[in-house]
Short mmCIF file of C-alpha atoms in Angstrom, two decimals:
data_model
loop_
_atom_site.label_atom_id
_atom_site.label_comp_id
_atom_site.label_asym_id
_atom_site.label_seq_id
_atom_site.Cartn_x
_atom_site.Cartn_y
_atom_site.Cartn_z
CA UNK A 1 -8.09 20.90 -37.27
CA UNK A 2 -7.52 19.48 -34.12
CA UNK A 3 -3.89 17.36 -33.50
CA UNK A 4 -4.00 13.90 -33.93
CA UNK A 5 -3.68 13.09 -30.28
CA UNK A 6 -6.48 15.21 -29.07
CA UNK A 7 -8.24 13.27 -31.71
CA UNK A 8 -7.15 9.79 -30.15
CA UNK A 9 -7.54 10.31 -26.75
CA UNK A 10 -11.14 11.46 -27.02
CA UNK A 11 -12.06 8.37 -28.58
CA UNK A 12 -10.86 6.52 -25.83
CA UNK A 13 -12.22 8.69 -23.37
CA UNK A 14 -15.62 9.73 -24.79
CA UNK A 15 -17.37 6.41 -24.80
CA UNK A 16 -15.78 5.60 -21.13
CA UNK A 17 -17.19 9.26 -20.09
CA UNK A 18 -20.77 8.40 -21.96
CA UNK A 19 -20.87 4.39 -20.59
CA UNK A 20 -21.09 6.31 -16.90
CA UNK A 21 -23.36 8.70 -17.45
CA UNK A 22 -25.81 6.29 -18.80
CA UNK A 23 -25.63 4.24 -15.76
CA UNK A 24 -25.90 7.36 -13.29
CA UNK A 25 -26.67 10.47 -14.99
CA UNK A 26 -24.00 13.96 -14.01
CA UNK A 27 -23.79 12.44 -10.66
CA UNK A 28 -20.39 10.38 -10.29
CA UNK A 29 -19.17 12.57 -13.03
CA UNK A 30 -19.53 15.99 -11.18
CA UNK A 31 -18.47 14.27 -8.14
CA UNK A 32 -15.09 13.66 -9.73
CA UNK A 33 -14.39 16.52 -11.50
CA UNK A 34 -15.97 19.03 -8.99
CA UNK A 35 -16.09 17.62 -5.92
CA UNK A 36 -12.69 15.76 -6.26
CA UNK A 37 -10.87 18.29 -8.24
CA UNK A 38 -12.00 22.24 -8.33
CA UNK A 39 -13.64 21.66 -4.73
CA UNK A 40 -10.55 19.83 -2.93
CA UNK A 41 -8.61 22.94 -4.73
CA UNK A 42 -10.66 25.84 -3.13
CA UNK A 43 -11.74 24.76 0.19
CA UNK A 44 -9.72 22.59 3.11
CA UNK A 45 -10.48 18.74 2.66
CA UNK A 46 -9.39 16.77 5.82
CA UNK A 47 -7.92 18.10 9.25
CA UNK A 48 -4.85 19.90 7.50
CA UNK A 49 -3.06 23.12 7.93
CA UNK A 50 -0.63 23.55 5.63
CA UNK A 51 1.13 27.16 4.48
CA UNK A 52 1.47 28.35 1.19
CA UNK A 53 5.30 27.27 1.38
CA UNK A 54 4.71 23.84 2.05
CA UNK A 55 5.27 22.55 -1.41
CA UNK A 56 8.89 24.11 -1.38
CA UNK A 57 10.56 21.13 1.00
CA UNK A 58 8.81 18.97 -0.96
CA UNK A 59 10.47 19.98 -4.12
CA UNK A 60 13.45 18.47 -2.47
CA UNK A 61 12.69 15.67 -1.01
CA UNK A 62 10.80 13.96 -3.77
CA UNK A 63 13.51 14.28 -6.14
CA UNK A 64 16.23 13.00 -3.83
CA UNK A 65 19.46 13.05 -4.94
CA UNK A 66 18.77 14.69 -8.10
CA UNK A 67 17.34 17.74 -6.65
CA UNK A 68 20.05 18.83 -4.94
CA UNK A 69 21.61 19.71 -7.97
CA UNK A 70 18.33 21.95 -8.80
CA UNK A 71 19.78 25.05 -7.16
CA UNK A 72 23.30 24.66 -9.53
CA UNK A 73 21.05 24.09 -12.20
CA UNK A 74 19.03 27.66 -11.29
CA UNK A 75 21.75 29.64 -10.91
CA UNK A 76 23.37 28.47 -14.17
CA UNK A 77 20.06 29.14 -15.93
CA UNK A 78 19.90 32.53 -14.75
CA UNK A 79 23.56 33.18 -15.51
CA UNK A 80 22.98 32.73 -18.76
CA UNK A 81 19.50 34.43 -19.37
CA UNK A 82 20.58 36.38 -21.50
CA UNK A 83 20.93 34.00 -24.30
CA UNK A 84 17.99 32.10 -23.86
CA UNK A 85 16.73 32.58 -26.72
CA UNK A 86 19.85 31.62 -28.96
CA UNK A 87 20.08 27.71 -28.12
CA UNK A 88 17.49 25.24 -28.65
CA UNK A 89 18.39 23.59 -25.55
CA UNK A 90 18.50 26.63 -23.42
CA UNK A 91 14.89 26.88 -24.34
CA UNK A 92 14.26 23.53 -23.25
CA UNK A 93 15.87 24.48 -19.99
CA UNK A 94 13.96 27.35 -19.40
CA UNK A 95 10.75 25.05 -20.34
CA UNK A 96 11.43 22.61 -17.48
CA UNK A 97 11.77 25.34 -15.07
CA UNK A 98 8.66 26.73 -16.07
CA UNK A 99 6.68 23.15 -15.86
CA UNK A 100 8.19 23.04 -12.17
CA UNK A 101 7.52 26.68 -11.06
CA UNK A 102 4.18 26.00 -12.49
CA UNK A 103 3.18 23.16 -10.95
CA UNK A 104 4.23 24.44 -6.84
CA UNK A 105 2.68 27.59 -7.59
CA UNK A 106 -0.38 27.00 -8.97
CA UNK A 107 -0.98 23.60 -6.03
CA UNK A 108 0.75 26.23 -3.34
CA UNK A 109 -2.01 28.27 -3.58
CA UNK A 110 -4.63 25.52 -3.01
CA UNK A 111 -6.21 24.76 0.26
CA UNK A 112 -6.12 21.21 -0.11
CA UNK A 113 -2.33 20.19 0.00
CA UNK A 114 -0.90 16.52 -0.50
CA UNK A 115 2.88 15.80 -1.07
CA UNK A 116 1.59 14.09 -4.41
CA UNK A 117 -0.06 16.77 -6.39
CA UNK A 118 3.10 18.19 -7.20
CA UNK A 119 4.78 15.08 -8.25
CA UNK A 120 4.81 15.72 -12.05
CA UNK A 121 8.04 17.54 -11.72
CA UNK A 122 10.00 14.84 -10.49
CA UNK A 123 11.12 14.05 -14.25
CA UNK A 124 11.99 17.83 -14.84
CA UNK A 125 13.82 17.81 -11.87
CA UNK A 126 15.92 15.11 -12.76
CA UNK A 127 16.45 15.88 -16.34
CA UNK A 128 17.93 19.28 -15.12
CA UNK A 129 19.94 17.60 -12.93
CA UNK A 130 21.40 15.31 -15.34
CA UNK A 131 21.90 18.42 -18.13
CA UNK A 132 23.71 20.60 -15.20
CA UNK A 133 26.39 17.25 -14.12
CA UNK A 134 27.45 17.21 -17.42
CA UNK A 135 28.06 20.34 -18.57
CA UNK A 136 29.90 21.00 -15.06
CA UNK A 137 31.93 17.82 -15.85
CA UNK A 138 32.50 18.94 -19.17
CA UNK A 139 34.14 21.95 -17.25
CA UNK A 140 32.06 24.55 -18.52
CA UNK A 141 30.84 26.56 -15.71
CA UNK A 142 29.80 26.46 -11.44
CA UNK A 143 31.93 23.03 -10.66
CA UNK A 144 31.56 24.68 -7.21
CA UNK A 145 27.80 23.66 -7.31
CA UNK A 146 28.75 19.71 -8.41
CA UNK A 147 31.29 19.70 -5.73
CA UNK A 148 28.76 21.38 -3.00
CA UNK A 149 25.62 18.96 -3.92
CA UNK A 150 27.64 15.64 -4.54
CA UNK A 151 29.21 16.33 -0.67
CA UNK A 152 25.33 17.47 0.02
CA UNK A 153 24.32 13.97 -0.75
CA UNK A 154 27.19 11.96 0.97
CA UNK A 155 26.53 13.43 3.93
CA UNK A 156 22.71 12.74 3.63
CA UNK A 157 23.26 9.35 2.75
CA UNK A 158 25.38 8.11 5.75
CA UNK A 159 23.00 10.17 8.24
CA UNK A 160 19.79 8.45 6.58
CA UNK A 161 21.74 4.58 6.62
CA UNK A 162 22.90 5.41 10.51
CA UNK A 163 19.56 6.88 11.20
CA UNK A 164 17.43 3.72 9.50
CA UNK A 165 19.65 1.03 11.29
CA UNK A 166 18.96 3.03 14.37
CA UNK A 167 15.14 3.33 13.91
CA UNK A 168 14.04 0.67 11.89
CA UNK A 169 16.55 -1.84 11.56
CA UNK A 170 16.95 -3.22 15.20
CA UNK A 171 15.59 -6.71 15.75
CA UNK A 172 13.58 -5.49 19.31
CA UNK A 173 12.42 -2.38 17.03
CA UNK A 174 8.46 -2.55 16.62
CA UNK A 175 8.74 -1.00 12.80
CA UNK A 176 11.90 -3.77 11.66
CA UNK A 177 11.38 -3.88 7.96
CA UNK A 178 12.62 -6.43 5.65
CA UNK A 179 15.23 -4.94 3.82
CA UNK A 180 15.99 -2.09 6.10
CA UNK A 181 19.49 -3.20 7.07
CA UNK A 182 20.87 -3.57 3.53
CA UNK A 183 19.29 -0.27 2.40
CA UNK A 184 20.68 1.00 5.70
CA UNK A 185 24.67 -0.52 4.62
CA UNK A 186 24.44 0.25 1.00
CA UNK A 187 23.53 4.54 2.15
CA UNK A 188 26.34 4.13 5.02
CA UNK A 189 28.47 2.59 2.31
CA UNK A 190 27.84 4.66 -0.69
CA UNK A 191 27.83 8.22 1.42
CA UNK A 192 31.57 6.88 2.24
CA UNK A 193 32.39 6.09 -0.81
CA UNK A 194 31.59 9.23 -2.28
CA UNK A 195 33.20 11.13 0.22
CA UNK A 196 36.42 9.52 -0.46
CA UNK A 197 35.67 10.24 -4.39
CA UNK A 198 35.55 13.83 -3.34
CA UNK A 199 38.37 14.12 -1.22
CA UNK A 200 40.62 13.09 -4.51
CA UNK A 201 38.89 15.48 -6.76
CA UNK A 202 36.94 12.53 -8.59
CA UNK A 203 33.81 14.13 -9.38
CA UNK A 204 32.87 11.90 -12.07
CA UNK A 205 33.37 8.49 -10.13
CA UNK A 206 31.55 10.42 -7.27
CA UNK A 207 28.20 11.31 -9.44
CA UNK A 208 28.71 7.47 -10.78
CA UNK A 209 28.31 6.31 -7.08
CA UNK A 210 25.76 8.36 -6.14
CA UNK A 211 23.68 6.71 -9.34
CA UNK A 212 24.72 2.92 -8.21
CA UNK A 213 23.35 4.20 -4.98
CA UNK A 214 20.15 5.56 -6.39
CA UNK A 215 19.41 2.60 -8.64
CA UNK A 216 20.45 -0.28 -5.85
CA UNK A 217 17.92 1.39 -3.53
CA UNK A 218 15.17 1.66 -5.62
CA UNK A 219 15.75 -2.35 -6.49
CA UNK A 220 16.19 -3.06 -2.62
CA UNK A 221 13.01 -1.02 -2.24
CA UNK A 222 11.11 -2.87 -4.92
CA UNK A 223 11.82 -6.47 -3.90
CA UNK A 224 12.40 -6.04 0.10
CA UNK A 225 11.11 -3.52 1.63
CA UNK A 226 7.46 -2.83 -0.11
CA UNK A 227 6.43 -6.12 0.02
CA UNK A 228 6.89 -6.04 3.53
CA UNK A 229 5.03 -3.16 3.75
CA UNK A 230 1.86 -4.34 2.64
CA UNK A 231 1.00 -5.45 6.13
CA UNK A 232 1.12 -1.45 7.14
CA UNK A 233 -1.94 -0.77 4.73
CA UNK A 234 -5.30 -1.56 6.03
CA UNK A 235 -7.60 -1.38 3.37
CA UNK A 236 -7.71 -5.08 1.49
CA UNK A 237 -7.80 -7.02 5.24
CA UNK A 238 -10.59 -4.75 6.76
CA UNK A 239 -11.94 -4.77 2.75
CA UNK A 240 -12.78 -8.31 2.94
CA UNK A 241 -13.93 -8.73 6.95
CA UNK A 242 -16.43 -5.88 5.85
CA UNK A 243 -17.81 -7.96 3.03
CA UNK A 244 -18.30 -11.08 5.10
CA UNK A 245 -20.32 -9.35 7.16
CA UNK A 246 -21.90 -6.67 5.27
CA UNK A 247 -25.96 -7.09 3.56
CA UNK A 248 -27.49 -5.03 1.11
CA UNK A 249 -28.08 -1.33 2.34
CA UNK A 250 -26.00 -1.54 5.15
CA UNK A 251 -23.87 1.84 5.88
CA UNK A 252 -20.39 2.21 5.34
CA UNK A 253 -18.39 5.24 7.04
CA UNK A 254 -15.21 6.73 7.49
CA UNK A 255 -13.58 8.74 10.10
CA UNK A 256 -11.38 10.84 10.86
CA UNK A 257 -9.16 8.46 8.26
CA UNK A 258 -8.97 8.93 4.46
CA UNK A 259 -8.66 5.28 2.43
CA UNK A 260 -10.84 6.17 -0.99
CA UNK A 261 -9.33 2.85 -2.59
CA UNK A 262 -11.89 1.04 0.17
CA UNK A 263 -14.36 2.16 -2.44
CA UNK A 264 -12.89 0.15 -5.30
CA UNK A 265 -12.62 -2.90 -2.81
CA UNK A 266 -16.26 -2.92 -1.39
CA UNK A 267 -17.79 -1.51 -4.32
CA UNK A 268 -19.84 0.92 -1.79
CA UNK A 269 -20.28 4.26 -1.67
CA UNK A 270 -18.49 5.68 1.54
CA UNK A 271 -19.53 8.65 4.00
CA UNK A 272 -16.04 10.40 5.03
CA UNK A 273 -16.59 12.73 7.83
CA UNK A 274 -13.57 14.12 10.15
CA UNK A 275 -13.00 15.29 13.34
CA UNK A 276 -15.07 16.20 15.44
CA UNK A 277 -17.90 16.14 13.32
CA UNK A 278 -20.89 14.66 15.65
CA UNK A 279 -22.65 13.36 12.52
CA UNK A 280 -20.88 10.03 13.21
CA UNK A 281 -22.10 9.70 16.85
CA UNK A 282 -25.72 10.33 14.80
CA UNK A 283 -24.95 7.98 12.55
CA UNK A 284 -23.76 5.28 14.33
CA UNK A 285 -27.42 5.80 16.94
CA UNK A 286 -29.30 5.95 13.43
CA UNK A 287 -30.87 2.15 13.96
CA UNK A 288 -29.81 0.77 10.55
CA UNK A 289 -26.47 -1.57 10.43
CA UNK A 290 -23.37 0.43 10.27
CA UNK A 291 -20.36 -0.25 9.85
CA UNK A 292 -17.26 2.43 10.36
CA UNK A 293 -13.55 2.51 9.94
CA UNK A 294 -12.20 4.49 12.38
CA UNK A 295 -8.37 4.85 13.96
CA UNK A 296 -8.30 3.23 16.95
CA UNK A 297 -7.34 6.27 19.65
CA UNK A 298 -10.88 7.69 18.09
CA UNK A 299 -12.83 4.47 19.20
CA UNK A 300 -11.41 4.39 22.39
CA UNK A 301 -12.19 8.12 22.62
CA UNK A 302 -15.69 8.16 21.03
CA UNK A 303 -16.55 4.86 22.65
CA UNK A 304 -19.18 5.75 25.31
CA UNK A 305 -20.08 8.81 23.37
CA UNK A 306 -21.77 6.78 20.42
CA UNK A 307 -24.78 5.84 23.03
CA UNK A 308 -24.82 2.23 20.90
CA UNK A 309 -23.19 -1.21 21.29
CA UNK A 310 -20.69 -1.91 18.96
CA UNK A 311 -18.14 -4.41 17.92
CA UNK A 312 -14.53 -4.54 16.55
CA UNK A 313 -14.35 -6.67 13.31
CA UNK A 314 -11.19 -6.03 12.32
CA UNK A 315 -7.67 -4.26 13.37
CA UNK A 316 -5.04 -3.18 10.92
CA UNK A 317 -1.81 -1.48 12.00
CA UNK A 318 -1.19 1.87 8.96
CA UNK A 319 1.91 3.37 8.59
CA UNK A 320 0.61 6.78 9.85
CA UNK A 321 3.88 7.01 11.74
CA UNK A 322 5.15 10.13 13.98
CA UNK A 323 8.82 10.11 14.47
CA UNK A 324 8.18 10.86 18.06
CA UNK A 325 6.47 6.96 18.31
CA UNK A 326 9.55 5.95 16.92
CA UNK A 327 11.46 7.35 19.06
CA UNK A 328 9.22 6.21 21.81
CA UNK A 329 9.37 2.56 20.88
CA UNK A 330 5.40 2.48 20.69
CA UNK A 331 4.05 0.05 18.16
CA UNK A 332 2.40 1.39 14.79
CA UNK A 333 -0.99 3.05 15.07
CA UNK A 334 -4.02 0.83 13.98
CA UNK A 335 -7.44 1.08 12.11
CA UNK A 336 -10.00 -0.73 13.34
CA UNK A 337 -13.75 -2.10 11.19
CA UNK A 338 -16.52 -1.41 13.76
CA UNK A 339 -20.33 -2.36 13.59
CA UNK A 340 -23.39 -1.79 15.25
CA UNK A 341 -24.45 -5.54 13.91
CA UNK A 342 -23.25 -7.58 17.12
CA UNK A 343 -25.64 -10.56 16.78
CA UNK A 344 -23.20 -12.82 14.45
#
């Protein structure tokens, strides 16, 4: 018999999965789990060129602080392989490392590569983390590992608050944030802090810290610094100049930029083509109405090229930022909504 779960979720998901197909046939639903899942797997979606090892950074960085406990954590585990099989929670240890060595390999070997896909093992990560602080506070075994990770993340913490007040916090800077100069203070603050914690051998204080860190952050994140944010995403502004504009059959394209959630938004099915694909220029001479989100470097660059009059509609600055604009002082790169429909 098949487990009660399996049992629930397909009667949730069957009449969803039968609703579409009577109002398109296979098409939207190979298109989603071909075309946006096996297809994005084996071939290279998008102008990327990523190596196999470019999910192993990652691993880090996405479970920051946590992760930098992962390697204590590792070398614990395999210090006591032997027994593995003895302890329930051993076996539960070995299980999360598993579900993470899982997940980078089998997305590793993908041509397609986003930060995101291996996101899953963020709670793995963490949970591993958590089980290794406490058995090294407990005293059991590699306190060496506590001691190197917890200075790890004090040091990373005052670098990242001097390094955000630098970049982002300045009132002349062209990315100020809302919110960036207390996140800023609190990592400056809290890298001291558990420095200090450190220096008198209080590791358990220190790892407390480091949490009150972690958690104030995330609230200062939530409330301040996201909301301010919104103004760097594009897709709801040049959503809605689109549909003021837009009639019934007219083309919608994008290029060389990748915003799928327009599709929710304008409720139109979007061509994506990349760079340089000369479709576009073909497109946009087609004759019909088209409309085309494009970054802005690309317009100026493709401007005479198209052979047709266009028009900007709309102009969103995106939060595709290089560090060496930053560093540069140039403002945010933008988006622009382009049509061959001048005549309103």
């Amino acid at each position: 018999m098949l487990p009660a779960g399996a049992v629930i979720v397909a009667a949730i998901v069957a009449p969803w999965y039968i609703a579409l197909y009577m109002q398109s046939g296979w098409t939207n639903i190979l298109s989603f789990f071909i075309g946006e899942n096996l297809e994005r797997y084996t071939s290279l979606v998008g102008p990327q060129s990523r190596k196999v090892w470019f999910y192993l950074p990652v691993v880090l960085t996405d479970g920051l602080p946590w992760s930098l406990f992962l390697p204590g954590a590792l070398a614990l585990w395999w210090h006591e392989r032997s027994s593995i099989r003895l302890t329930p929670h051993a076996r539960i240890r070995t299980l999360l490392l598993v579900w993470i060595a899982v997940f980078v390999g089998v997305f590793s070997l993908s041509q397609t590569k986003q930060d995101l896909y291996i996101f899953p093992i963020v709670g793995a990560v963490t949970v591993l983390a958590a089980d290794f602080i406490a058995r090294a506070l407990e005293g059991k075994q590699r306190s060496a590992w506590l001691l190197g990770a917890l200075w790890t993340a004090a040091c990373l913490l005052v670098l990242a608050g001097a390094g955000i007040l630098w970049l982002f916090a300045q009132p002349i800077s062209a990315y100020e944030l809302s919110g960036a100069r207390p996140a800023a203070l609190l990592f400056v603050v809290g890298g001291a802090a558990i420095a200090g914690l450190l220096l008198v051998r209080r590791l358990a204080a220190a790892v407390v810290v480091t949490l009150a860190v972690t958690i104030a952050f995330c609230w200062t994140l939530s409330l301040r610094v996201l909301p301010d944010f919104e103004r760097y995403k594009p897709v709801v502004p040049l959503s809605e100049a689109f549909l003021e504009r837009a009639r019934p059959g007219d083309e919608l394209v994008h290029y060389d930029v990748a915003l799928p959630s327009m599709v929710f938004y304008t409720r139109r099915h979007i061509e994506t083509l990349f760079h340089p694909d000369p479709s576009f220029s073909e497109t946009m001479r087609s004759g019909r109405a088209v409309f085309a989100v494009l970054p802005e470097s690309r317009y100026l660059e493709l401007q005479q090229a198209m052979g047709v009059a266009t028009c900007v509609l709309g102009r969103q600055p995106t939060s595709d930022i290089k560090l060496r604009e930053i560093l540069a002082g140039q403002p945010p790169p933008a988006v622009l909504l382009i049509t061959t429909r001048c005549d309103q």
